[in-house]
mmCIF file of C-alpha atoms and ligand atoms in Angstrom:
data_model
loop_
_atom_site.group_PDB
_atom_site.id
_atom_site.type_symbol
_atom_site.label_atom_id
_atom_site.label_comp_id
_atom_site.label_asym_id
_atom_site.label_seq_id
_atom_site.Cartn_x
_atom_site.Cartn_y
_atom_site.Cartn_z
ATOM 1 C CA UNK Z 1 0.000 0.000 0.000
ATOM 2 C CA UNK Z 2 2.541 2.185 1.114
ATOM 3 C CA UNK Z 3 5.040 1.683 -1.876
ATOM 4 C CA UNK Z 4 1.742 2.414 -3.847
ATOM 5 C CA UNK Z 5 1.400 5.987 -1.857
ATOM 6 C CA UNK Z 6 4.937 6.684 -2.300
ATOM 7 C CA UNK Z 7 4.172 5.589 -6.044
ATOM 8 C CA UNK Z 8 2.020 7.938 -6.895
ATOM 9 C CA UNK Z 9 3.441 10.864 -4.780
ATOM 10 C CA UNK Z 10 6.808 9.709 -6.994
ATOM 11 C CA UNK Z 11 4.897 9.677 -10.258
ATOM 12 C CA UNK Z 12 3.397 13.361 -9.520
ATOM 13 C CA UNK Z 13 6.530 14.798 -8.871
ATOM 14 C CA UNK Z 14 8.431 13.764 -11.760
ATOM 15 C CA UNK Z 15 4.809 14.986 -13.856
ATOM 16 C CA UNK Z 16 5.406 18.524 -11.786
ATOM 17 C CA UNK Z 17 9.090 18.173 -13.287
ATOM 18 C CA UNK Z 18 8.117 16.972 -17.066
ATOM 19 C CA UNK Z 19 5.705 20.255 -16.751
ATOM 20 C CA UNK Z 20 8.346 22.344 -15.094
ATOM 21 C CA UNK Z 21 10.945 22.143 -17.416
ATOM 22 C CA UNK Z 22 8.262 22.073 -20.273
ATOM 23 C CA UNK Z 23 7.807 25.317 -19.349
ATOM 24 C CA UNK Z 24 11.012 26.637 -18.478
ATOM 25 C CA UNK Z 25 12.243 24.916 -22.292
ATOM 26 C CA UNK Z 26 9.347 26.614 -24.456
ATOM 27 C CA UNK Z 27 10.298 30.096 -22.517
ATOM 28 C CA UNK Z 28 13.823 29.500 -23.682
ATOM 29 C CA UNK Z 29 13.144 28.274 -26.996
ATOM 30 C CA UNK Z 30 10.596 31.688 -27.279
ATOM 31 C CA UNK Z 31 13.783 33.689 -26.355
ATOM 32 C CA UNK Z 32 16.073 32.095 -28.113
ATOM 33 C CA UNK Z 33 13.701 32.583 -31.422
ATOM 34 C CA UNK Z 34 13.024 36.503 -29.757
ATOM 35 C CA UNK Z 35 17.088 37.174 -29.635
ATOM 36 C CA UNK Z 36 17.017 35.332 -33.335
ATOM 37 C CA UNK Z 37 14.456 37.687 -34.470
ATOM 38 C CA UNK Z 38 16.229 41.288 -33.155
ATOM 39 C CA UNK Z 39 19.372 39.741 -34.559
ATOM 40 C CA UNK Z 40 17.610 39.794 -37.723
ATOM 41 C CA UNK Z 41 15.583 42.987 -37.372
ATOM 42 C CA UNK Z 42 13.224 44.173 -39.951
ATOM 43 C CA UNK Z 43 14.605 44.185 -43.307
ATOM 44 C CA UNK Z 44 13.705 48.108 -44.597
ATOM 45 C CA UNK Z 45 13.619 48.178 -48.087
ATOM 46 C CA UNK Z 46 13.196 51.648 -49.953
ATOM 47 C CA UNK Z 47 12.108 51.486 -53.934
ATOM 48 C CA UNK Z 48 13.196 54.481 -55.661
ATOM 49 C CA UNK Z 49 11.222 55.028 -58.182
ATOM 50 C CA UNK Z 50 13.171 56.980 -61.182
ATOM 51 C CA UNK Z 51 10.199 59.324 -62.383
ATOM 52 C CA UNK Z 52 6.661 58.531 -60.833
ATOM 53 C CA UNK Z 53 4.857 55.009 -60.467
ATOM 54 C CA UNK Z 54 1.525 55.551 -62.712
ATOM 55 C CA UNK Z 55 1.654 54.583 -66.002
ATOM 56 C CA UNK Z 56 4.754 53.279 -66.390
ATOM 57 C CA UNK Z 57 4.419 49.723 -67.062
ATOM 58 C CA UNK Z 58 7.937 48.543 -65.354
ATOM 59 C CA UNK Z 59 7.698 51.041 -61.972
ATOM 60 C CA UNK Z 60 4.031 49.550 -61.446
ATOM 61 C CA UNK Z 61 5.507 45.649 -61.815
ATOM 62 C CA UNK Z 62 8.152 46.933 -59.284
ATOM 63 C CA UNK Z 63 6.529 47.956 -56.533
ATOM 64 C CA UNK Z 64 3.737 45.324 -57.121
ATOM 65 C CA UNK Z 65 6.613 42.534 -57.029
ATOM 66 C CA UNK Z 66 8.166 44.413 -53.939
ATOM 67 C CA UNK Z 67 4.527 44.605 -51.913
ATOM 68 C CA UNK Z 68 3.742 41.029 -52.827
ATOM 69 C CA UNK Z 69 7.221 40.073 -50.392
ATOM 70 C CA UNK Z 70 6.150 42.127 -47.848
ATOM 71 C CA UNK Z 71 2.781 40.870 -47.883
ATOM 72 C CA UNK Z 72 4.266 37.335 -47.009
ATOM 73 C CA UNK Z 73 7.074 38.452 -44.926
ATOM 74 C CA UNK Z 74 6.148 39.823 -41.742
ATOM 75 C CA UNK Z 75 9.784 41.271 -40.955
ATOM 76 C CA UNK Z 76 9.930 43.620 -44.504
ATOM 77 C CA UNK Z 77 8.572 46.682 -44.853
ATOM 78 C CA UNK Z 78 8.536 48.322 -47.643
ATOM 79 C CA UNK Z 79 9.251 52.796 -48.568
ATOM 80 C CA UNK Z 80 8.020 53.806 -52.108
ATOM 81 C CA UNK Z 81 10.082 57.098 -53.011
ATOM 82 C CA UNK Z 82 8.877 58.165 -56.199
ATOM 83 C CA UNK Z 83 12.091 60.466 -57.699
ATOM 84 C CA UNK Z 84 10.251 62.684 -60.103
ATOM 85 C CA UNK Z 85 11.109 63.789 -63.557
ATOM 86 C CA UNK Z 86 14.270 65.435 -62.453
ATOM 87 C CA UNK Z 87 16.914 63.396 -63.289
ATOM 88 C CA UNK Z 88 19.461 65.812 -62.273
ATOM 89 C CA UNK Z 89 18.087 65.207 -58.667
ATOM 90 C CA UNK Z 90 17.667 61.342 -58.529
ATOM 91 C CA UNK Z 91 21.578 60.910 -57.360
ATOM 92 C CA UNK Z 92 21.337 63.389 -54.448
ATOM 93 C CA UNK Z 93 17.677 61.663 -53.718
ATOM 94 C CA UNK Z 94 19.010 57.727 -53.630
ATOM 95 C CA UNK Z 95 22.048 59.464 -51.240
ATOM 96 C CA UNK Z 96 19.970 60.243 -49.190
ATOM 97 C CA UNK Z 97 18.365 57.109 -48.671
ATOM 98 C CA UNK Z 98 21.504 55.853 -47.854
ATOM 99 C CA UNK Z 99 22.570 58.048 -45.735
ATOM 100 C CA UNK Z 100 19.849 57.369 -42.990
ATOM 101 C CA UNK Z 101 20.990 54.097 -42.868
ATOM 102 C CA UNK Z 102 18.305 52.461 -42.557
ATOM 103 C CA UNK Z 103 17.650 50.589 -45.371
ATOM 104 C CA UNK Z 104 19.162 46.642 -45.890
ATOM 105 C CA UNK Z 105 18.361 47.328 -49.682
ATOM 106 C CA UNK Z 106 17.442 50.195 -51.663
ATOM 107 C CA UNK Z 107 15.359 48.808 -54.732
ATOM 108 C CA UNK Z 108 14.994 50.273 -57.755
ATOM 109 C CA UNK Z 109 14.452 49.928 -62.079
ATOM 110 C CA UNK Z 110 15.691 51.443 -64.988
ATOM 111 C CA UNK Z 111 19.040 50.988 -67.327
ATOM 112 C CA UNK Z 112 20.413 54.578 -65.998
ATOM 113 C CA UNK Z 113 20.264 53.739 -62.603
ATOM 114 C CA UNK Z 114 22.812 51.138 -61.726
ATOM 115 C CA UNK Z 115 25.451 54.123 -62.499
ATOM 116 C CA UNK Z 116 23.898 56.313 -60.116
ATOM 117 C CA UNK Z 117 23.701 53.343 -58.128
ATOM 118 C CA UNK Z 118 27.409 52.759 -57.672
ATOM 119 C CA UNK Z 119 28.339 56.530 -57.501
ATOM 120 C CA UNK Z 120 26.634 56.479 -54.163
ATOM 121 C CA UNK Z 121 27.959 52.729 -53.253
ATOM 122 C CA UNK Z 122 31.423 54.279 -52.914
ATOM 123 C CA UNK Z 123 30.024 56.916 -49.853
ATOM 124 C CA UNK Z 124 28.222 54.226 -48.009
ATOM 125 C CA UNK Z 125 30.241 50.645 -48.865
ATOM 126 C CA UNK Z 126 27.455 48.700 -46.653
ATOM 127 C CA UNK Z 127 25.034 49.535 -48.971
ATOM 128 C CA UNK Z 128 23.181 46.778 -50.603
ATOM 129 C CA UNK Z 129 21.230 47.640 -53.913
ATOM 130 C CA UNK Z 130 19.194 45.664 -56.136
ATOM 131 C CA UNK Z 131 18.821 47.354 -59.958
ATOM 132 C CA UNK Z 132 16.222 46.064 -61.965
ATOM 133 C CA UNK Z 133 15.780 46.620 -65.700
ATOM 134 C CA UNK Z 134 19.123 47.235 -65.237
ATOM 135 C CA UNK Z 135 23.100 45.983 -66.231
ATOM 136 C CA UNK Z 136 26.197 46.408 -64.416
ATOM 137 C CA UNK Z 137 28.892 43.698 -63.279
ATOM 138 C CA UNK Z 138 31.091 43.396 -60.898
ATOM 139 C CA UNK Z 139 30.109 45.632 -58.311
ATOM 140 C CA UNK Z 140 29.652 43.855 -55.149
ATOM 141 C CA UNK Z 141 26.794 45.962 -53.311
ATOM 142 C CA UNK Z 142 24.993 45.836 -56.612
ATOM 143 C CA UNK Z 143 22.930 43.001 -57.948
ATOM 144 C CA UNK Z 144 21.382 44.008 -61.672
ATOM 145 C CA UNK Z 145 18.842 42.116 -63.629
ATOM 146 C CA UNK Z 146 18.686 43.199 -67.465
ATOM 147 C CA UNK Z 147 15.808 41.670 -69.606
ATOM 148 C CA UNK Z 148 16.901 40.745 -73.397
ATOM 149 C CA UNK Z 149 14.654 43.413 -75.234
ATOM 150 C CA UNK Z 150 15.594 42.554 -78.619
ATOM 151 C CA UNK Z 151 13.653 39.616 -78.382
ATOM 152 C CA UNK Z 152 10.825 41.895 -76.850
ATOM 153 C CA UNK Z 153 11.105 44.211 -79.533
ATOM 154 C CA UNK Z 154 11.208 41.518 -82.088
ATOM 155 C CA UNK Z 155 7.894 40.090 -80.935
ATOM 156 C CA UNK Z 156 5.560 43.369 -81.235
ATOM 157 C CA UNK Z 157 7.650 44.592 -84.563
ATOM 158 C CA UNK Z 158 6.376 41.357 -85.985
ATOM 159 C CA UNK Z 159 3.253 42.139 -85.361
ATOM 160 C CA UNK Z 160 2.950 45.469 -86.200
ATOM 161 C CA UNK Z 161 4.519 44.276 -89.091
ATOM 162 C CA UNK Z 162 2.030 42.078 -89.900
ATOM 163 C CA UNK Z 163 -0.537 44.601 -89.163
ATOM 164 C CA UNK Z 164 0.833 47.420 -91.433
ATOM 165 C CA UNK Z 165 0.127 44.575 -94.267
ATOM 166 C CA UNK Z 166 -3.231 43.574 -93.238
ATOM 167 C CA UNK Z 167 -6.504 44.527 -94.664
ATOM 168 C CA UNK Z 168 -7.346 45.212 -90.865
ATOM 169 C CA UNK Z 169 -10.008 48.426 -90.716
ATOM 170 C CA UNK Z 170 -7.576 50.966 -90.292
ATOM 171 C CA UNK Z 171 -4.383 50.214 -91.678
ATOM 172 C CA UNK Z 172 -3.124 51.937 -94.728
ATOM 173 C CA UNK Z 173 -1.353 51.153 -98.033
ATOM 174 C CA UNK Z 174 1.838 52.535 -96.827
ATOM 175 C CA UNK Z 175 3.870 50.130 -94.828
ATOM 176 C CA UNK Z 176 4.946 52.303 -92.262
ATOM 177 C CA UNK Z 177 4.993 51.779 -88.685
ATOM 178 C CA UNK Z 178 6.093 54.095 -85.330
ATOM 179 C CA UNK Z 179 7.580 54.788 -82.505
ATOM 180 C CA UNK Z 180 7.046 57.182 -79.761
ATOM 181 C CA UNK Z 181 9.912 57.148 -77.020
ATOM 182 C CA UNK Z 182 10.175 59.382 -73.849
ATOM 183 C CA UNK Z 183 14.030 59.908 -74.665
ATOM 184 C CA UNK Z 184 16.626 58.402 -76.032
ATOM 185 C CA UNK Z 185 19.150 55.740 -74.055
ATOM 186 C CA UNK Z 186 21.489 52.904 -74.464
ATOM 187 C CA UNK Z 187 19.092 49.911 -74.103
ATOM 188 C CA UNK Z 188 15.913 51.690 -76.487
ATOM 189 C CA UNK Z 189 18.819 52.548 -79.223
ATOM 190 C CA UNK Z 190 20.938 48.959 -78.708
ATOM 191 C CA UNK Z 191 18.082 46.154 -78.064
ATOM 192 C CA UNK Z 192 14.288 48.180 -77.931
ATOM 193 C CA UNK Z 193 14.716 49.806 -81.406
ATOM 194 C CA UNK Z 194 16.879 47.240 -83.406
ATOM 195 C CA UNK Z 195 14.391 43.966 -82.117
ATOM 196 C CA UNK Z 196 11.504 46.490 -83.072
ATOM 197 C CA UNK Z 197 12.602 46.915 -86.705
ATOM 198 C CA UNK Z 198 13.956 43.160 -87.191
ATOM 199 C CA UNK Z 199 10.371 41.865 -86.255
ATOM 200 C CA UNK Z 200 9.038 44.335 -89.159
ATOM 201 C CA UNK Z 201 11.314 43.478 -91.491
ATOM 202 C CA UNK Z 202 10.731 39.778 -90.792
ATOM 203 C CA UNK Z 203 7.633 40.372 -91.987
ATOM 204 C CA UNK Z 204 9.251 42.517 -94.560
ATOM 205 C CA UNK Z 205 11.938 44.456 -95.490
ATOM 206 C CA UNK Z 206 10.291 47.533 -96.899
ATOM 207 C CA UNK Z 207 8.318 48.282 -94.010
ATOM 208 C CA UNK Z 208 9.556 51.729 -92.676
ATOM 209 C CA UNK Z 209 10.087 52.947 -88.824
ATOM 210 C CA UNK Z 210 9.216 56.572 -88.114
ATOM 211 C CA UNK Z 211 10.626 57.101 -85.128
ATOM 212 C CA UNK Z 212 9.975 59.833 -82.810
ATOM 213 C CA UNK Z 213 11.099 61.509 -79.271
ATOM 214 C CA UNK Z 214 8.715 63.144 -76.761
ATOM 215 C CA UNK Z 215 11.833 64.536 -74.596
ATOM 216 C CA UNK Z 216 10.471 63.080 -71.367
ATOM 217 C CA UNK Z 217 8.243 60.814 -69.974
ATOM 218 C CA UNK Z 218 5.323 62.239 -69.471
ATOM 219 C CA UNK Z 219 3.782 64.449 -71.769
ATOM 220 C CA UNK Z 220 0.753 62.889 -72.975
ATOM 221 C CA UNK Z 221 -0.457 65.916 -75.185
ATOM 222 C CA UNK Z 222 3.192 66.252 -76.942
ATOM 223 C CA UNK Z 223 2.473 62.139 -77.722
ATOM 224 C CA UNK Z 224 -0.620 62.692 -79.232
ATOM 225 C CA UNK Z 225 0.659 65.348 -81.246
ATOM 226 C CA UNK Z 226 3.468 63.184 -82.037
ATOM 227 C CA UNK Z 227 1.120 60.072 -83.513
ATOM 228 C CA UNK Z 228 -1.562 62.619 -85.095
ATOM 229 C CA UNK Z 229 1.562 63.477 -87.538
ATOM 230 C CA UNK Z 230 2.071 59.897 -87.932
ATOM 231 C CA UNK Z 231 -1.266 58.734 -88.981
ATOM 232 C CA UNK Z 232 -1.597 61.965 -91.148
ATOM 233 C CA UNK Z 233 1.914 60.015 -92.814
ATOM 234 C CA UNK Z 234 0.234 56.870 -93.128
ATOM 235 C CA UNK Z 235 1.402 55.229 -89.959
ATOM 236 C CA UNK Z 236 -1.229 52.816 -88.591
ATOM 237 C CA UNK Z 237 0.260 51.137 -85.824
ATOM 238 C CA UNK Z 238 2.194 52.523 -82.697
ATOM 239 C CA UNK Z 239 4.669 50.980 -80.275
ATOM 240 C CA UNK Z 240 4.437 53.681 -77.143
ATOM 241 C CA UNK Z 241 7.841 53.728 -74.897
ATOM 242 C CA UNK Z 242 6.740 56.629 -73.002
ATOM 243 C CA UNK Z 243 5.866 56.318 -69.647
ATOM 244 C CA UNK Z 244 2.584 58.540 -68.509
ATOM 245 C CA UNK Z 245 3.001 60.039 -72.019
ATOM 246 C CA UNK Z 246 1.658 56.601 -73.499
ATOM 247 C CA UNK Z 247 -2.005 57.536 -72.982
ATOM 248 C CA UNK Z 248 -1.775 60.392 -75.433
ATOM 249 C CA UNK Z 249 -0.874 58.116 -78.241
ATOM 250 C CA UNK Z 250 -3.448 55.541 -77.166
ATOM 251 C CA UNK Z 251 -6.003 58.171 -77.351
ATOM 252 C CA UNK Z 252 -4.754 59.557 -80.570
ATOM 253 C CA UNK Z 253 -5.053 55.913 -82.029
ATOM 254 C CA UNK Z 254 -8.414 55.783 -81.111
ATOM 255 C CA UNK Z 255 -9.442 58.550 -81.961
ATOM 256 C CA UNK Z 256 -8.130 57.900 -85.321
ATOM 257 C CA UNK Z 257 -9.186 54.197 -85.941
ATOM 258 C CA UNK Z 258 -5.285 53.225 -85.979
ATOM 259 C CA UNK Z 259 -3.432 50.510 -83.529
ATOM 260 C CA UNK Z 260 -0.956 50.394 -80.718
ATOM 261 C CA UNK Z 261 0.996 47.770 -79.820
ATOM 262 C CA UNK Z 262 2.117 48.096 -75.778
ATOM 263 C CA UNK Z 263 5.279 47.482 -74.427
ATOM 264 C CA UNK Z 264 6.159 45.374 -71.230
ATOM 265 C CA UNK Z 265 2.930 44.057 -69.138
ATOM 266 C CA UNK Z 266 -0.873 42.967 -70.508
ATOM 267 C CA UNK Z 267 -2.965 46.558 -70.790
ATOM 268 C CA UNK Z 268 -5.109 45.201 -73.384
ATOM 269 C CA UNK Z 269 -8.066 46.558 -71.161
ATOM 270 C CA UNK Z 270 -6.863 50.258 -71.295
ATOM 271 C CA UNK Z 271 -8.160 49.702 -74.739
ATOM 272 C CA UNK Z 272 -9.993 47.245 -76.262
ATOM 273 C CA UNK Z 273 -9.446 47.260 -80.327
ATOM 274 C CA UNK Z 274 -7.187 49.332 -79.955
ATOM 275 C CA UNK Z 275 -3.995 47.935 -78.284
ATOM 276 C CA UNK Z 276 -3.790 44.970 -80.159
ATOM 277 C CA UNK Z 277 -0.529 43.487 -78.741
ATOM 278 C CA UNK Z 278 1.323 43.467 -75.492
ATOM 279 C CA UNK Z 279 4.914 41.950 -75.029
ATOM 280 C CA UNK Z 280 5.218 41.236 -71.697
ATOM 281 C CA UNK Z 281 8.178 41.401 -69.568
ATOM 282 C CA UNK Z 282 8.253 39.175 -65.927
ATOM 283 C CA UNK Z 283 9.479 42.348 -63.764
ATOM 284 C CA UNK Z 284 6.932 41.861 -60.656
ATOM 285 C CA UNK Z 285 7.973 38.211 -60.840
ATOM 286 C CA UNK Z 286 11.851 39.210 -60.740
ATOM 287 C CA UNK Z 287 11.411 41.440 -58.002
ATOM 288 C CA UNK Z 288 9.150 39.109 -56.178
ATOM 289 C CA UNK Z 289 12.162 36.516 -56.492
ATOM 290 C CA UNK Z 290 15.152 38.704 -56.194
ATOM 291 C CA UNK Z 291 13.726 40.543 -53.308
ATOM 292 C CA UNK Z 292 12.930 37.223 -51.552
ATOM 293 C CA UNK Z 293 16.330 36.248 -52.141
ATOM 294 C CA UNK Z 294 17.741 38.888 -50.845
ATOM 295 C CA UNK Z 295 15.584 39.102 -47.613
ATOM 296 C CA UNK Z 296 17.056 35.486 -47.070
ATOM 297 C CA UNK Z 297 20.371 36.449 -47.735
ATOM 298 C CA UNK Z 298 20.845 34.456 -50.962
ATOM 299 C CA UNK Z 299 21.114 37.468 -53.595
ATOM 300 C CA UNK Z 300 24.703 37.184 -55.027
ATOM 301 C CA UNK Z 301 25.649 40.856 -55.108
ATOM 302 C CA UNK Z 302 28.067 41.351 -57.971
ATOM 303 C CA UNK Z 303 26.315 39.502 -60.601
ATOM 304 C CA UNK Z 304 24.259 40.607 -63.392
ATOM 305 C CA UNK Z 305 21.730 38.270 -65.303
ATOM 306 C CA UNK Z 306 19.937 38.262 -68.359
ATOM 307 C CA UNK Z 307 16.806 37.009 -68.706
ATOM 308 C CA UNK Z 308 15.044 36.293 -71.832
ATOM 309 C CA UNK Z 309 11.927 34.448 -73.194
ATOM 310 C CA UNK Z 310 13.793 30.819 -73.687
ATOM 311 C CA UNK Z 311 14.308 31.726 -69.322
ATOM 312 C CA UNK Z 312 10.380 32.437 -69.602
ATOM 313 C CA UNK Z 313 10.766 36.450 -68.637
ATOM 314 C CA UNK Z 314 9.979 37.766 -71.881
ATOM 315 C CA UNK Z 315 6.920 36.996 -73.325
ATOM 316 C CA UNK Z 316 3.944 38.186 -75.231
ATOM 317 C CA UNK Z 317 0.325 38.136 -74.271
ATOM 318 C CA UNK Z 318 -1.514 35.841 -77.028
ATOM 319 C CA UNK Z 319 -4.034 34.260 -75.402
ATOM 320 C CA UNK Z 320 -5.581 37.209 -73.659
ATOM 321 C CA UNK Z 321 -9.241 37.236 -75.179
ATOM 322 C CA UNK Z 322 -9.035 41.007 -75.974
ATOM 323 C CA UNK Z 323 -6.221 39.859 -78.389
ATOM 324 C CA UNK Z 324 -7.715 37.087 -80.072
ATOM 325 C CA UNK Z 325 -10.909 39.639 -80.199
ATOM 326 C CA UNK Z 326 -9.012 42.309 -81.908
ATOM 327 C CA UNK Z 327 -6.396 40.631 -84.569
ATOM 328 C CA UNK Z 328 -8.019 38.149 -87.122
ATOM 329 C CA UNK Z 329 -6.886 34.213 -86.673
ATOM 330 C CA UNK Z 330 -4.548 34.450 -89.949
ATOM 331 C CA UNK Z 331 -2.115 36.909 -87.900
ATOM 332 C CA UNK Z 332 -2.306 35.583 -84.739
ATOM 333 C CA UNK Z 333 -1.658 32.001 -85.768
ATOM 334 C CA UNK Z 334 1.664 33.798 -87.303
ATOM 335 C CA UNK Z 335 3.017 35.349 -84.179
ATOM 336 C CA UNK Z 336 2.289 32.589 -81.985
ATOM 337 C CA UNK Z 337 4.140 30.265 -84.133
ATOM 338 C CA UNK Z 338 7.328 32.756 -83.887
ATOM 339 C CA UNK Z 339 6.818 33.171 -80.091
ATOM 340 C CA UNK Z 340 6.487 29.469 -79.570
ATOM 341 C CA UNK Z 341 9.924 29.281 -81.003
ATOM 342 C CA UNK Z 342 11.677 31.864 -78.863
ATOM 343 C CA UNK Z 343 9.621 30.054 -75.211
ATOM 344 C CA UNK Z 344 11.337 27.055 -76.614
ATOM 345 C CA UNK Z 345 14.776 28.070 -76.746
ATOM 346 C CA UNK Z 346 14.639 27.204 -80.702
ATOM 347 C CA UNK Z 347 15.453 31.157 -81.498
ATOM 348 C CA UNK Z 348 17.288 33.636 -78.802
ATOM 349 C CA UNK Z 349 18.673 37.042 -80.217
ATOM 350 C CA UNK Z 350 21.657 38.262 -79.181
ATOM 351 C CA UNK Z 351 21.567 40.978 -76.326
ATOM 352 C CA UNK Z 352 24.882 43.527 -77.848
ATOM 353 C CA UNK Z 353 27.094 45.356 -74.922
ATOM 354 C CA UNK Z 354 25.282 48.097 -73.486
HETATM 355 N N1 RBF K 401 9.970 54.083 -68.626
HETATM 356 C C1 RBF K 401 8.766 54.441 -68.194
HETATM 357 O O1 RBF K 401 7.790 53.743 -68.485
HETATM 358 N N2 RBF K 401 8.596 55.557 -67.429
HETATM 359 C C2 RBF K 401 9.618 56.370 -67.081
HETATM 360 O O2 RBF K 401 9.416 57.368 -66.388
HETATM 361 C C3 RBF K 401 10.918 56.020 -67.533
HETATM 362 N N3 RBF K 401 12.007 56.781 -67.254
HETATM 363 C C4 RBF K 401 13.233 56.410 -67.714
HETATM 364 C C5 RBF K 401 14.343 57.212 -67.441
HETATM 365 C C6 RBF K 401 15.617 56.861 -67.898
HETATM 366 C C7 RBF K 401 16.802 57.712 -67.587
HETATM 367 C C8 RBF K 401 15.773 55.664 -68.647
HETATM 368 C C9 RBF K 401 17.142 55.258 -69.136
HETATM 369 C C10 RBF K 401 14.690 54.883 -68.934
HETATM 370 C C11 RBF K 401 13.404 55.242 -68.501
HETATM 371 N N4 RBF K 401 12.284 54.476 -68.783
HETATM 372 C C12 RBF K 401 11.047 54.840 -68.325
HETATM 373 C C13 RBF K 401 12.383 53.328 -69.698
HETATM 374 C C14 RBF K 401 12.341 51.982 -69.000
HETATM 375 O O3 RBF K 401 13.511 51.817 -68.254
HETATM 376 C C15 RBF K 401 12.249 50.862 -70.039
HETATM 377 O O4 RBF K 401 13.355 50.887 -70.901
HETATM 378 C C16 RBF K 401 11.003 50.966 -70.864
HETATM 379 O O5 RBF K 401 9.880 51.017 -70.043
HETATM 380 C C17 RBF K 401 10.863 49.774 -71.818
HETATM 381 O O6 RBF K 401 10.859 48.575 -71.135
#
């Protein structure tokens, strides 16, 4: 009986222990995951935005791809610093956003950039930057990711190509296509332009590029101006590289009965009938990986990739039904037959030195 008692009293004990040191083990395991945690801190990101976010295709993926991490990870926030039209002011604007040192990564998209980039690298050498849209090598606080834009070009010159032949309502006799850029720059005169005008001449070689500048990004009256004196030429079909100024041209078009083809994400809905292509380019993807990568400490700083369609970041937006709505069967049937080939690896153009 009494070896029974001193059973049980023996048995409760060691349960008080088992619960004892239960507790005392979660309390340490919650500290030792608190102290992991302040070791880590936050992760502060700040996206500088080179111009402002709305319409432009590329700034909207970026801080779309840059909310959808912070969304998922508790411990990122996220700064949108939208750098205005100045680009006199956009170095002094990213130094400062170093200089508060606050930020683990300062985010941020265009070709231009990864030069302003490293001039303010040298001031604050524990820096980290990711550049999208973006090439530079070899600098290890900077991680660049540059998208092979000849192949995007190529895929809406072929269609506009294809357009500027067709009996579509609209287009003219005259094979003539344009082009309405904010300004000029390496990658739009290296990769945008020369994919643009191999697609057309794919299609073929007398079809003409009239080219024009807006002289910043924008100016959506100066565009429409700018695509009036097209059409009046015998342009029917647009490829906008603009920014804000884009909606002028679309407007223009419409206005006119003529066709855009968009550059970089699926906007088929600003326009029905009107925009009747969109090359797409993976950016919010990108910077949903990259960013992710970097929060985890697995973004190799230094390095600079290409991506291209074969890598399934370059693409173009065939099966949206505004698309198939808008361009008859014959044409599509044509350009999805190309673009199959470049998903598949069977074509890649060549992306030149920047
Ligand atoms: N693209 C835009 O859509 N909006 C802009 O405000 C804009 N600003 C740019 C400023 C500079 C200095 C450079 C080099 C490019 C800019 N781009 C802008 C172009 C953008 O990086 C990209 O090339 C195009 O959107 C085509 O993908």
């Amino acid at each position: 009986m009494s070896y029974k008692r001193a059973g049980k009293k023996g048995t409760i004990i060691i349960l008080v222990l088992i619960i004892f040191s239960f507790n005392a083990f979660s309390t340490f395991a919650a500290g030792q995951k608190e102290a992991a945690k302040r070791k880590q801190g936050p992760f502060d990101v700040a996206i500088f935005v080179p111009g402002v976010v709305a319409g432009s295709p590329l700034y909207e993926q970026l801080v779309s791809g840059a909310k959808k991490v912070a969304g998922e990870l508790s411990n990122v926030t996220i700064k949108v610093v939208e750098g205005g039209f100045n680009q006199a002011e956009w170095q002094e604007k990213v130094t400062s956003l170093a200089a508060t040192g606050q930020y683990e990564l300062i985010l941020t998209s265009n070709p231009a950039m990864p030069f302003i980039c490293a001039e303010v690298a040298k001031s604050f050498p524990n820096q980290k930057f990711l550049n999208v849209d973006g090439y530079l090598a070899g600098n290890p606080q900077i991680h660049t990711v540059l998208y092979n834009q000849v192949e995007e070009g190529y895929f809406v010159g072929y269609l506009a190509g294809l357009i500027t032949k067709s009996n579509m309502p609209g287009a003219t006799p005259e094979l003539k296509v344009g082009m309405i850029v904010g300004q000029q720059y390496p990658a739009l005169d290296k990769m945008i332009r020369p994919g643009f005008e191999k697609g057309l001449h794919a299609v073929d070689p007398n079809i003409s590029l009239d080219f024009r500048v807006v002289g910043n990004w924008y100016d959506a009256n100066k565009a429409s101006e700018l695509a009036n004196s097209m059409f009046d030429a015998g342009v029917d079909v647009i490829l906008p590289i603009a920014g804000g100024a884009n909606q002028g041209a679309i407007k223009a078009a419409k206005e006119r009965g003529k066709y855009i083809v968009y550059f970089d994400s699926n906007e088929y809905k600003l326009s029905p009938g009107v925009i009747v292509g969109c090359s797409i380019l993976k950016q919010e993807q990108v910077v949903y990986e990259r960013l992710k990568a970097a929060v985890q400490g697995k973004l190799k700083y230094g390095e600079a990739e290409i991506l291209g369609a074969k890598e399934g970041y370059v693409d173009f937006a065939d099966s949206d039904p505004l698309y198939v709505k808008s361009v008859p069967k014959e044409i599509r049937d044509k350009v999805s037959a190309m673009i199959e080939k470049f998903r598949k690896g069977q074509i890649v153009l060549e992306v030149p030195e920047l």
